[in-house]
mmCIF file of C-alpha atoms and ligand atoms in Angstrom:
data_model
loop_
_atom_site.group_PDB
_atom_site.id
_atom_site.type_symbol
_atom_site.label_atom_id
_atom_site.label_comp_id
_atom_site.label_asym_id
_atom_site.label_seq_id
_atom_site.Cartn_x
_atom_site.Cartn_y
_atom_site.Cartn_z
ATOM 1 C CA MET A 933 12.909 -8.760 -40.231
ATOM 2 C CA ASP A 934 9.197 -9.159 -41.237
ATOM 3 C CA VAL A 935 6.116 -7.146 -40.390
ATOM 4 C CA PHE A 936 5.358 -9.189 -37.415
ATOM 5 C CA ASP A 937 8.601 -8.788 -35.723
ATOM 6 C CA ARG A 938 8.511 -5.291 -36.268
ATOM 7 C CA ALA A 939 4.859 -4.968 -34.971
ATOM 8 C CA SER A 940 5.825 -6.876 -32.144
ATOM 9 C CA GLU A 941 8.669 -4.625 -30.840
ATOM 10 C CA LYS A 942 6.736 -1.392 -31.388
ATOM 11 C CA GLU A 943 3.889 -3.371 -29.115
ATOM 12 C CA GLU A 944 6.625 -3.922 -26.706
ATOM 13 C CA ARG A 945 7.822 -0.676 -26.671
ATOM 14 C CA ASP A 946 4.513 0.948 -26.280
ATOM 15 C CA ARG A 947 3.586 -1.250 -23.272
ATOM 16 C CA THR A 948 6.875 -0.263 -21.482
ATOM 17 C CA ASP A 949 5.858 3.263 -22.149
ATOM 18 C CA ALA A 950 2.742 2.538 -20.660
ATOM 19 C CA ILE A 951 3.977 0.849 -17.374
ATOM 20 C CA ALA A 952 6.103 3.437 -17.045
ATOM 21 C CA THR A 953 3.502 6.444 -17.618
ATOM 22 C CA VAL A 954 1.265 4.854 -15.025
ATOM 23 C CA LEU A 955 3.941 4.127 -12.544
ATOM 24 C CA GLU A 956 5.096 7.797 -12.538
ATOM 25 C CA ALA A 957 1.305 8.794 -11.880
ATOM 26 C CA ALA A 958 0.863 6.405 -8.744
ATOM 27 C CA ARG A 959 4.071 7.531 -7.228
ATOM 28 C CA PRO A 960 3.497 10.058 -4.376
ATOM 29 C CA THR A 961 4.254 13.444 -5.217
ATOM 30 C CA SER A 962 6.505 13.871 -1.901
ATOM 31 C CA LEU A 963 8.478 11.053 -2.592
ATOM 32 C CA ALA A 964 9.416 12.368 -6.066
ATOM 33 C CA THR A 965 9.552 16.178 -4.912
ATOM 34 C CA GLY A 966 9.936 15.983 -0.826
ATOM 35 C CA THR A 967 8.031 19.342 -1.205
ATOM 36 C CA CYS A 968 4.638 20.423 0.905
ATOM 37 C CA VAL A 969 1.744 20.077 -1.397
ATOM 38 C CA ASP A 970 0.139 23.228 0.683
ATOM 39 C CA CYS A 971 3.021 25.549 1.134
ATOM 40 C CA GLY A 972 5.633 24.401 -1.317
ATOM 41 C CA GLU A 973 8.156 24.564 0.970
ATOM 42 C CA PRO A 974 10.631 21.196 1.631
ATOM 43 C CA ILE A 975 9.203 18.823 3.718
ATOM 44 C CA GLU A 976 11.352 18.090 6.829
ATOM 45 C CA PRO A 977 13.868 15.225 6.233
ATOM 46 C CA GLU A 978 13.680 13.754 9.699
ATOM 47 C CA ARG A 979 9.394 13.693 9.007
ATOM 48 C CA LEU A 980 10.080 12.280 5.490
ATOM 49 C CA ALA A 981 11.975 9.540 7.435
ATOM 50 C CA VAL A 982 9.490 8.281 10.077
ATOM 51 C CA MET A 983 6.584 9.154 7.271
ATOM 52 C CA GLN A 984 7.807 8.183 3.515
ATOM 53 C CA TYR A 985 4.460 9.406 2.072
ATOM 54 C CA ALA A 986 4.004 12.712 3.818
ATOM 55 C CA GLN A 987 2.799 14.941 1.391
ATOM 56 C CA ARG A 988 2.753 18.256 3.877
ATOM 57 C CA CYS A 989 5.291 19.708 5.688
ATOM 58 C CA ILE A 990 4.704 19.599 10.181
ATOM 59 C CA SER A 991 3.673 22.982 10.431
ATOM 60 C CA CYS A 992 0.996 22.531 7.340
ATOM 61 C CA GLN A 993 -0.274 18.752 8.645
ATOM 62 C CA ARG A 994 -0.946 20.350 11.932
ATOM 63 C CA GLN A 995 -2.916 22.966 10.478
ATOM 64 C CA GLN A 996 -4.640 20.481 7.949
ATOM 65 C CA GLU A 997 -5.490 18.402 11.637
ATOM 66 C CA HIS A 998 -6.981 21.375 13.134
ATOM 67 C CA ARG A 999 -9.079 22.401 10.278
ATOM 68 C CA ASN A 1000 -10.385 18.479 10.039
ATOM 69 C CA GLN A 1001 -11.144 19.113 13.794
ATOM 70 C CA VAL A 1002 -13.204 21.942 13.523
ATOM 71 C CA MET A 1003 -14.946 20.286 10.871
ATOM 72 C CA THR A 1004 -15.816 17.026 12.533
ATOM 73 C CA GLY A 1005 -15.714 17.931 16.039
ATOM 74 C CA GLY A 1006 -17.896 21.239 16.135
ATOM 75 C CA ARG A 1007 -21.512 22.103 15.874
ATOM 76 C CA ARG A 1008 -23.841 19.803 14.679
ATOM 77 C CA ALA A 1009 -27.460 21.112 13.280
HETATM 78 ZN ZN1 ZN B 1084 3.816 23.257 4.673
#
């Protein structure tokens, strides 16, 4: 094995590592953990079944939607 073979082997290993890192970072948290980003409780399995990328449990999602309504639907100066 000469130096070029070694170099390209190392390059390939580095690239594989880099791809794995990027994929890991791009994966939605809830898919990996099934955990609500707000309260840290497990997201209901029936919710994940219909909404794979859900990041909040049902009650936190309701609160979030309520907050959005308050922010967007309310007073205008
Ligand atoms: Zn929650």
